[in-house]
mmCIF file of C-alpha atoms and ligand atoms in Angstrom:
data_model
loop_
_atom_site.group_PDB
_atom_site.id
_atom_site.type_symbol
_atom_site.label_atom_id
_atom_site.label_comp_id
_atom_site.label_asym_id
_atom_site.label_seq_id
_atom_site.Cartn_x
_atom_site.Cartn_y
_atom_site.Cartn_z
ATOM 1 C CA MET A 1 -0.336 36.156 -82.731
ATOM 2 C CA ARG A 2 -3.531 38.128 -82.302
ATOM 3 C CA ILE A 3 -5.137 38.020 -78.697
ATOM 4 C CA VAL A 4 -8.787 38.773 -78.656
ATOM 5 C CA VAL A 5 -10.375 39.327 -75.269
ATOM 6 C CA VAL A 6 -14.265 38.511 -74.536
ATOM 7 C CA PRO A 7 -16.548 38.951 -71.780
ATOM 8 C CA ASP A 8 -18.123 35.369 -71.769
ATOM 9 C CA THR A 9 -17.829 32.044 -73.259
ATOM 10 C CA ALA A 10 -20.872 32.559 -75.540
ATOM 11 C CA ALA A 11 -19.217 35.672 -77.052
ATOM 12 C CA MET A 12 -16.024 33.602 -77.402
ATOM 13 C CA GLY A 13 -18.329 30.955 -79.299
ATOM 14 C CA LYS A 14 -19.536 33.685 -81.535
ATOM 15 C CA ARG A 15 -16.295 35.140 -82.523
ATOM 16 C CA ALA A 16 -14.840 31.875 -83.199
ATOM 17 C CA ALA A 17 -17.852 30.911 -85.318
ATOM 18 C CA ASP A 18 -17.281 33.756 -87.385
ATOM 19 C CA LEU A 19 -14.153 33.126 -88.149
ATOM 20 C CA VAL A 20 -14.735 29.511 -89.034
ATOM 21 C CA GLU A 21 -17.709 30.524 -91.456
ATOM 22 C CA LYS A 22 -15.410 33.281 -93.161
ATOM 23 C CA GLU A 23 -13.060 30.405 -93.829
ATOM 24 C CA MET A 24 -15.390 28.098 -95.074
ATOM 25 C CA GLY A 25 -16.653 30.737 -97.630
ATOM 26 C CA LYS A 26 -13.310 30.841 -99.084
ATOM 27 C CA HIS A 27 -12.913 27.124 -100.311
ATOM 28 C CA VAL A 28 -15.269 24.666 -102.254
ATOM 29 C CA ASN A 29 -14.035 22.046 -99.856
ATOM 30 C CA PRO A 30 -13.151 23.777 -96.673
ATOM 31 C CA VAL A 31 -10.726 21.509 -94.332
ATOM 32 C CA ILE A 32 -11.199 22.487 -90.450
ATOM 33 C CA GLY A 33 -9.306 20.790 -87.731
ATOM 34 C CA LEU A 34 -11.604 20.512 -84.441
ATOM 35 C CA ALA A 35 -10.772 19.968 -80.806
ATOM 36 C CA THR A 36 -12.908 18.480 -78.305
ATOM 37 C CA GLY A 37 -13.200 19.414 -74.367
ATOM 38 C CA SER A 38 -15.405 21.746 -72.897
ATOM 39 C CA THR A 39 -13.870 24.818 -74.326
ATOM 40 C CA PRO A 40 -15.295 24.601 -77.999
ATOM 41 C CA LEU A 41 -18.944 23.650 -77.001
ATOM 42 C CA PRO A 42 -20.136 27.432 -77.156
ATOM 43 C CA LEU A 43 -18.360 27.477 -80.836
ATOM 44 C CA TYR A 44 -20.217 24.234 -81.709
ATOM 45 C CA LYS A 45 -23.470 25.328 -80.666
ATOM 46 C CA GLU A 46 -23.194 28.595 -82.612
ATOM 47 C CA LEU A 47 -22.095 26.659 -85.670
ATOM 48 C CA ILE A 48 -25.270 24.307 -85.323
ATOM 49 C CA ARG A 49 -27.349 27.215 -85.005
ATOM 50 C CA ARG A 50 -26.113 29.045 -88.065
ATOM 51 C CA ASN A 51 -26.417 25.545 -90.017
ATOM 52 C CA ARG A 52 -30.105 25.252 -88.864
ATOM 53 C CA GLU A 53 -30.996 29.229 -88.780
ATOM 54 C CA GLY A 54 -28.334 31.162 -91.247
ATOM 55 C CA GLY A 55 -27.798 28.340 -93.968
ATOM 56 C CA LEU A 56 -24.006 27.905 -93.068
ATOM 57 C CA ASP A 57 -23.654 24.919 -95.210
ATOM 58 C CA PHE A 58 -21.474 21.803 -94.378
ATOM 59 C CA SER A 59 -22.014 19.707 -97.160
ATOM 60 C CA THR A 60 -18.647 20.024 -98.864
ATOM 61 C CA THR A 61 -16.740 20.367 -95.651
ATOM 62 C CA ILE A 62 -14.139 18.146 -94.517
ATOM 63 C CA THR A 63 -12.989 17.882 -90.827
ATOM 64 C CA PHE A 64 -10.175 16.503 -89.202
ATOM 65 C CA ASN A 65 -10.328 16.001 -85.233
ATOM 66 C CA LEU A 66 -6.672 16.607 -83.136
ATOM 67 C CA ASP A 67 -6.978 13.439 -81.084
ATOM 68 C CA GLU A 68 -8.524 10.549 -79.920
ATOM 69 C CA TYR A 69 -7.995 8.146 -76.714
ATOM 70 C CA VAL A 70 -6.386 4.725 -77.469
ATOM 71 C CA GLY A 71 -8.463 1.820 -76.335
ATOM 72 C CA LEU A 72 -11.866 3.762 -75.949
ATOM 73 C CA PRO A 73 -14.283 2.033 -78.602
ATOM 74 C CA THR A 74 -15.971 4.740 -80.570
ATOM 75 C CA ASP A 75 -19.388 4.373 -78.970
ATOM 76 C CA HIS A 76 -17.768 4.590 -75.468
ATOM 77 C CA SER A 77 -19.663 7.620 -73.824
ATOM 78 C CA GLU A 78 -16.138 9.415 -73.504
ATOM 79 C CA SER A 79 -14.564 8.825 -76.890
ATOM 80 C CA TYR A 80 -13.604 11.908 -78.956
ATOM 81 C CA ARG A 81 -15.427 10.267 -81.970
ATOM 82 C CA ARG A 82 -19.024 9.920 -79.882
ATOM 83 C CA PHE A 83 -18.152 13.465 -78.401
ATOM 84 C CA MET A 84 -17.847 15.208 -82.072
ATOM 85 C CA ASN A 85 -21.114 13.316 -83.323
ATOM 86 C CA GLU A 86 -23.091 14.217 -80.337
ATOM 87 C CA ASN A 87 -21.959 17.941 -79.949
ATOM 88 C CA LEU A 88 -21.597 18.837 -83.837
ATOM 89 C CA PHE A 89 -21.822 16.265 -86.694
ATOM 90 C CA ASP A 90 -25.070 14.860 -85.896
ATOM 91 C CA HIS A 91 -26.460 18.584 -85.970
ATOM 92 C CA ILE A 92 -25.473 19.770 -88.949
ATOM 93 C CA ASN A 93 -25.457 18.785 -92.732
ATOM 94 C CA ILE A 94 -22.113 17.328 -92.667
ATOM 95 C CA VAL A 95 -21.164 14.309 -94.603
ATOM 96 C CA PRO A 96 -20.258 11.909 -91.954
ATOM 97 C CA GLY A 97 -17.592 10.241 -94.217
ATOM 98 C CA ASN A 98 -15.784 13.447 -94.454
ATOM 99 C CA THR A 99 -15.306 13.797 -90.595
ATOM 100 C CA HIS A 100 -12.254 12.255 -89.373
ATOM 101 C CA VAL A 101 -11.116 11.498 -85.704
ATOM 102 C CA PRO A 102 -7.961 9.018 -85.303
ATOM 103 C CA ASN A 103 -9.079 5.666 -84.723
ATOM 104 C CA GLY A 104 -8.034 5.051 -81.166
ATOM 105 C CA MET A 105 -8.901 1.239 -81.553
ATOM 106 C CA ALA A 106 -6.412 1.011 -84.554
ATOM 107 C CA ASP A 107 -4.539 -2.620 -84.052
ATOM 108 C CA ASP A 108 -1.564 -0.877 -85.756
ATOM 109 C CA VAL A 109 -1.415 2.506 -84.141
ATOM 110 C CA GLU A 110 1.829 3.740 -86.029
ATOM 111 C CA ALA A 111 -0.094 2.673 -89.293
ATOM 112 C CA GLU A 112 -2.972 4.626 -88.166
ATOM 113 C CA CYS A 113 -1.032 7.825 -87.554
ATOM 114 C CA GLU A 114 0.902 7.822 -90.975
ATOM 115 C CA ASN A 115 -2.452 7.275 -92.538
ATOM 116 C CA TYR A 116 -3.865 10.468 -90.651
ATOM 117 C CA GLU A 117 -0.873 12.720 -91.758
ATOM 118 C CA ARG A 118 -1.670 11.258 -95.457
ATOM 119 C CA MET A 119 -5.208 11.984 -95.231
ATOM 120 C CA ILE A 120 -4.762 15.523 -93.874
ATOM 121 C CA ALA A 121 -2.383 15.647 -97.186
ATOM 122 C CA ASP A 122 -4.479 14.480 -99.530
ATOM 123 C CA CYS A 123 -7.301 16.985 -98.723
ATOM 124 C CA GLY A 124 -4.749 19.750 -99.556
ATOM 125 C CA GLY A 125 -3.856 20.582 -95.885
ATOM 126 C CA ILE A 126 -6.064 22.136 -93.196
ATOM 127 C CA ASP A 127 -7.538 25.684 -93.753
ATOM 128 C CA LEU A 128 -8.003 26.413 -90.371
ATOM 129 C CA GLN A 129 -7.612 24.419 -86.764
ATOM 130 C CA VAL A 130 -9.336 25.094 -83.811
ATOM 131 C CA LEU A 131 -7.655 24.565 -80.553
ATOM 132 C CA GLY A 132 -8.108 24.570 -76.827
ATOM 133 C CA ILE A 133 -5.557 24.448 -74.230
ATOM 134 C CA GLY A 134 -4.641 22.223 -71.239
ATOM 135 C CA GLY A 135 -4.007 24.214 -68.049
ATOM 136 C CA ASN A 136 -0.291 22.950 -68.452
ATOM 137 C CA GLY A 137 -0.106 24.587 -72.068
ATOM 138 C CA HIS A 138 -0.918 21.481 -74.026
ATOM 139 C CA ILE A 139 -2.759 21.599 -77.295
ATOM 140 C CA GLY A 140 -4.210 18.258 -78.752
ATOM 141 C CA PHE A 141 -2.568 15.835 -76.619
ATOM 142 C CA ASN A 142 0.907 17.328 -76.947
ATOM 143 C CA GLU A 143 2.102 17.354 -73.183
ATOM 144 C CA PRO A 144 5.172 19.823 -72.350
ATOM 145 C CA GLY A 145 8.336 18.592 -73.262
ATOM 146 C CA SER A 146 6.596 17.547 -76.730
ATOM 147 C CA SER A 147 8.789 17.907 -79.949
ATOM 148 C CA LEU A 148 7.553 21.217 -81.719
ATOM 149 C CA GLY A 149 8.100 19.610 -85.035
ATOM 150 C CA SER A 150 6.185 16.296 -84.219
ATOM 151 C CA LEU A 151 3.692 14.825 -86.432
ATOM 152 C CA THR A 152 0.570 12.632 -85.674
ATOM 153 C CA ARG A 153 1.439 9.730 -82.962
ATOM 154 C CA ILE A 154 0.845 8.030 -79.761
ATOM 155 C CA LYS A 155 1.496 9.885 -76.438
ATOM 156 C CA THR A 156 1.587 8.912 -72.756
ATOM 157 C CA LEU A 157 -1.053 11.403 -70.914
ATOM 158 C CA THR A 158 0.607 13.296 -68.015
ATOM 159 C CA GLU A 159 -1.089 13.099 -64.761
ATOM 160 C CA LYS A 160 -1.800 16.745 -64.810
ATOM 161 C CA THR A 161 -4.036 15.712 -68.061
ATOM 162 C CA ARG A 162 -5.580 12.506 -66.594
ATOM 163 C CA GLN A 163 -6.651 14.600 -63.242
ATOM 164 C CA ASP A 164 -8.073 17.323 -65.405
ATOM 165 C CA ASN A 165 -10.159 15.002 -67.765
ATOM 166 C CA ALA A 166 -11.206 12.241 -64.633
ATOM 167 C CA ARG A 167 -14.359 14.462 -64.060
ATOM 168 C CA PHE A 168 -15.866 12.764 -67.413
ATOM 169 C CA PHE A 169 -14.510 9.289 -65.820
ATOM 170 C CA ASP A 170 -15.988 7.217 -63.396
ATOM 171 C CA SER A 171 -12.853 7.401 -61.527
ATOM 172 C CA ILE A 172 -9.084 8.385 -62.427
ATOM 173 C CA ASP A 173 -8.342 4.652 -63.126
ATOM 174 C CA ASP A 174 -10.557 4.647 -65.904
ATOM 175 C CA VAL A 175 -9.017 7.435 -67.748
ATOM 176 C CA PRO A 176 -6.798 5.987 -70.454
ATOM 177 C CA ARG A 177 -3.111 6.571 -70.439
ATOM 178 C CA TYR A 178 -2.484 7.180 -74.094
ATOM 179 C CA ALA A 179 -3.959 9.079 -77.087
ATOM 180 C CA ILE A 180 -3.152 9.449 -80.584
ATOM 181 C CA THR A 181 -2.786 13.189 -81.214
ATOM 182 C CA MET A 182 -1.780 15.457 -84.198
ATOM 183 C CA GLY A 183 1.825 16.570 -83.395
ATOM 184 C CA ILE A 184 2.574 20.332 -82.984
ATOM 185 C CA GLY A 185 3.905 20.268 -86.302
ATOM 186 C CA THR A 186 0.843 19.144 -87.661
ATOM 187 C CA ILE A 187 -1.222 21.700 -86.199
ATOM 188 C CA ILE A 188 1.037 24.664 -86.897
ATOM 189 C CA ALA A 189 1.079 23.335 -90.540
ATOM 190 C CA ALA A 190 -2.359 24.371 -90.658
ATOM 191 C CA ARG A 191 -2.771 27.749 -92.654
ATOM 192 C CA LYS A 192 -4.695 29.315 -89.713
ATOM 193 C CA CYS A 193 -4.953 28.575 -86.107
ATOM 194 C CA ILE A 194 -7.676 29.656 -83.698
ATOM 195 C CA LEU A 195 -7.186 28.713 -80.095
ATOM 196 C CA LEU A 196 -9.888 29.379 -77.477
ATOM 197 C CA ALA A 197 -9.494 29.353 -73.860
ATOM 198 C CA SER A 198 -12.202 29.865 -70.668
ATOM 199 C CA GLY A 199 -11.923 30.057 -67.284
ATOM 200 C CA GLU A 200 -9.180 31.217 -64.476
ATOM 201 C CA GLY A 201 -7.957 27.919 -64.625
ATOM 202 C CA LYS A 202 -6.329 28.606 -67.970
ATOM 203 C CA ALA A 203 -4.908 31.971 -67.157
ATOM 204 C CA ASP A 204 -1.253 30.729 -66.369
ATOM 205 C CA ALA A 205 -1.331 28.508 -69.382
ATOM 206 C CA ILE A 206 -2.427 31.703 -71.734
ATOM 207 C CA LYS A 207 0.151 33.749 -70.277
ATOM 208 C CA ASP A 208 2.963 31.452 -70.846
ATOM 209 C CA ALA A 209 1.734 30.840 -74.379
ATOM 210 C CA CYS A 210 1.442 34.439 -75.254
ATOM 211 C CA GLU A 211 4.051 36.087 -72.955
ATOM 212 C CA GLY A 212 6.275 33.370 -71.973
ATOM 213 C CA PRO A 213 9.254 32.123 -73.993
ATOM 214 C CA LEU A 214 8.511 29.906 -77.149
ATOM 215 C CA THR A 215 9.595 26.575 -75.531
ATOM 216 C CA ALA A 216 8.399 22.858 -75.579
ATOM 217 C CA MET A 217 7.234 23.259 -71.865
ATOM 218 C CA CYS A 218 4.255 25.268 -72.836
ATOM 219 C CA PRO A 219 3.363 23.507 -76.345
ATOM 220 C CA ALA A 220 0.758 26.401 -77.125
ATOM 221 C CA SER A 221 3.498 29.042 -77.267
ATOM 222 C CA VAL A 222 4.339 27.631 -80.673
ATOM 223 C CA LEU A 223 1.828 29.625 -81.927
ATOM 224 C CA GLN A 224 4.001 32.583 -81.507
ATOM 225 C CA LEU A 225 5.853 31.338 -84.552
ATOM 226 C CA HIS A 226 2.519 31.223 -86.652
ATOM 227 C CA ARG A 227 1.674 33.770 -88.983
ATOM 228 C CA TYR A 228 -2.161 33.433 -88.706
ATOM 229 C CA ALA A 229 -2.702 32.476 -84.993
ATOM 230 C CA THR A 230 -5.851 33.856 -83.306
ATOM 231 C CA LEU A 231 -6.445 33.494 -79.639
ATOM 232 C CA ILE A 232 -10.054 34.159 -78.523
ATOM 233 C CA VAL A 233 -10.059 34.299 -74.445
ATOM 234 C CA THR A 234 -12.624 35.350 -71.830
ATOM 235 C CA GLU A 235 -11.576 37.707 -69.500
ATOM 236 C CA ASP A 236 -10.750 35.463 -66.511
ATOM 237 C CA ALA A 237 -8.559 33.301 -69.114
ATOM 238 C CA ALA A 238 -6.765 36.523 -69.725
ATOM 239 C CA GLY A 239 -6.137 37.794 -66.441
ATOM 240 C CA LYS A 240 -2.701 37.530 -66.266
ATOM 241 C CA LEU A 241 -1.821 38.849 -69.294
ATOM 242 C CA THR A 242 0.276 41.972 -69.172
ATOM 243 C CA LEU A 243 0.491 43.337 -72.676
ATOM 244 C CA PRO A 244 -2.014 45.158 -74.714
ATOM 245 C CA VAL A 245 -4.867 43.023 -76.237
ATOM 246 C CA GLU A 246 -7.545 43.616 -78.488
ATOM 247 C CA ASP A 247 -11.309 43.489 -77.555
HETATM 248 C C1 F6R B 301 -9.013 18.072 -77.095
HETATM 249 C C2 F6R B 301 -7.824 18.779 -77.115
HETATM 250 C C3 F6R B 301 -7.249 19.005 -75.660
HETATM 251 C C4 F6R B 301 -8.143 20.232 -75.153
HETATM 252 C C5 F6R B 301 -7.620 20.651 -73.690
HETATM 253 C C6 F6R B 301 -8.581 21.770 -72.999
HETATM 254 O O1 F6R B 301 -9.203 17.454 -78.229
HETATM 255 O O2 F6R B 301 -7.218 18.683 -78.105
HETATM 256 O O3 F6R B 301 -5.962 20.079 -75.795
HETATM 257 O O4 F6R B 301 -8.447 21.132 -76.094
HETATM 258 O O5 F6R B 301 -7.427 19.745 -72.980
HETATM 259 O O6 F6R B 301 -9.594 20.854 -72.704
HETATM 260 P P1 F6R B 301 -11.044 21.850 -72.053
HETATM 261 O O7 F6R B 301 -11.439 22.444 -73.087
HETATM 262 O O8 F6R B 301 -12.053 20.744 -71.679
HETATM 263 O O9 F6R B 301 -10.754 22.523 -70.828
#
């Protein structure tokens, strides 16, 4: 696990964009896994800038998002499909049909999950997966206790995650209770992973993920097993690490 500490979120976005751009350059059809939430926004801003000003070409890129709420229509202000369109896809030259977000409105959720796994496999697997981390150590919506070998499936959100996400909804009662998420097994099957974290509120989760035991109680700790996992962490989020890191 490579841990890179950066001064601020802008530097985090640039370091992450460097890795995404480098990976994209290696493949005819790069397959990039993406996350929603506040953390990757500086990365998406930088990718948009490089697409517009630096010629970074997304026309053959394929993306798979980690997760989606169950029961929110795609045009709902908080659906992850809408988030991705508004914060990245609508601003770059990606082919809309090459962008995948689980369908949280599927009648048959189980079939949707199996199909999502199949689509990832049909594209040859994920070359590079971008991750955020929850305050409780979750990745995707794999909450503490999730099976480390799990594949895409429906999960019940914990109270902590619903509270963390309530800031985006009118009230906590409006926060969905279920989500479709890639499993931890799906995530670590990606050939490379980069996990981004910013803010003091992530410091405990980052310490547990990097220096704690490998445990389902901190799903992000599974990255300790991954051969190519890079964490790009702002100084405040890295504040509780005790072992030496790069900068
Ligand atoms: C979202 C996702 C989640 C978030 C995590 C952190 O697609 O996979 O695991 O990465 O909840 O969210 P933020 O970045 O809003 O703190």
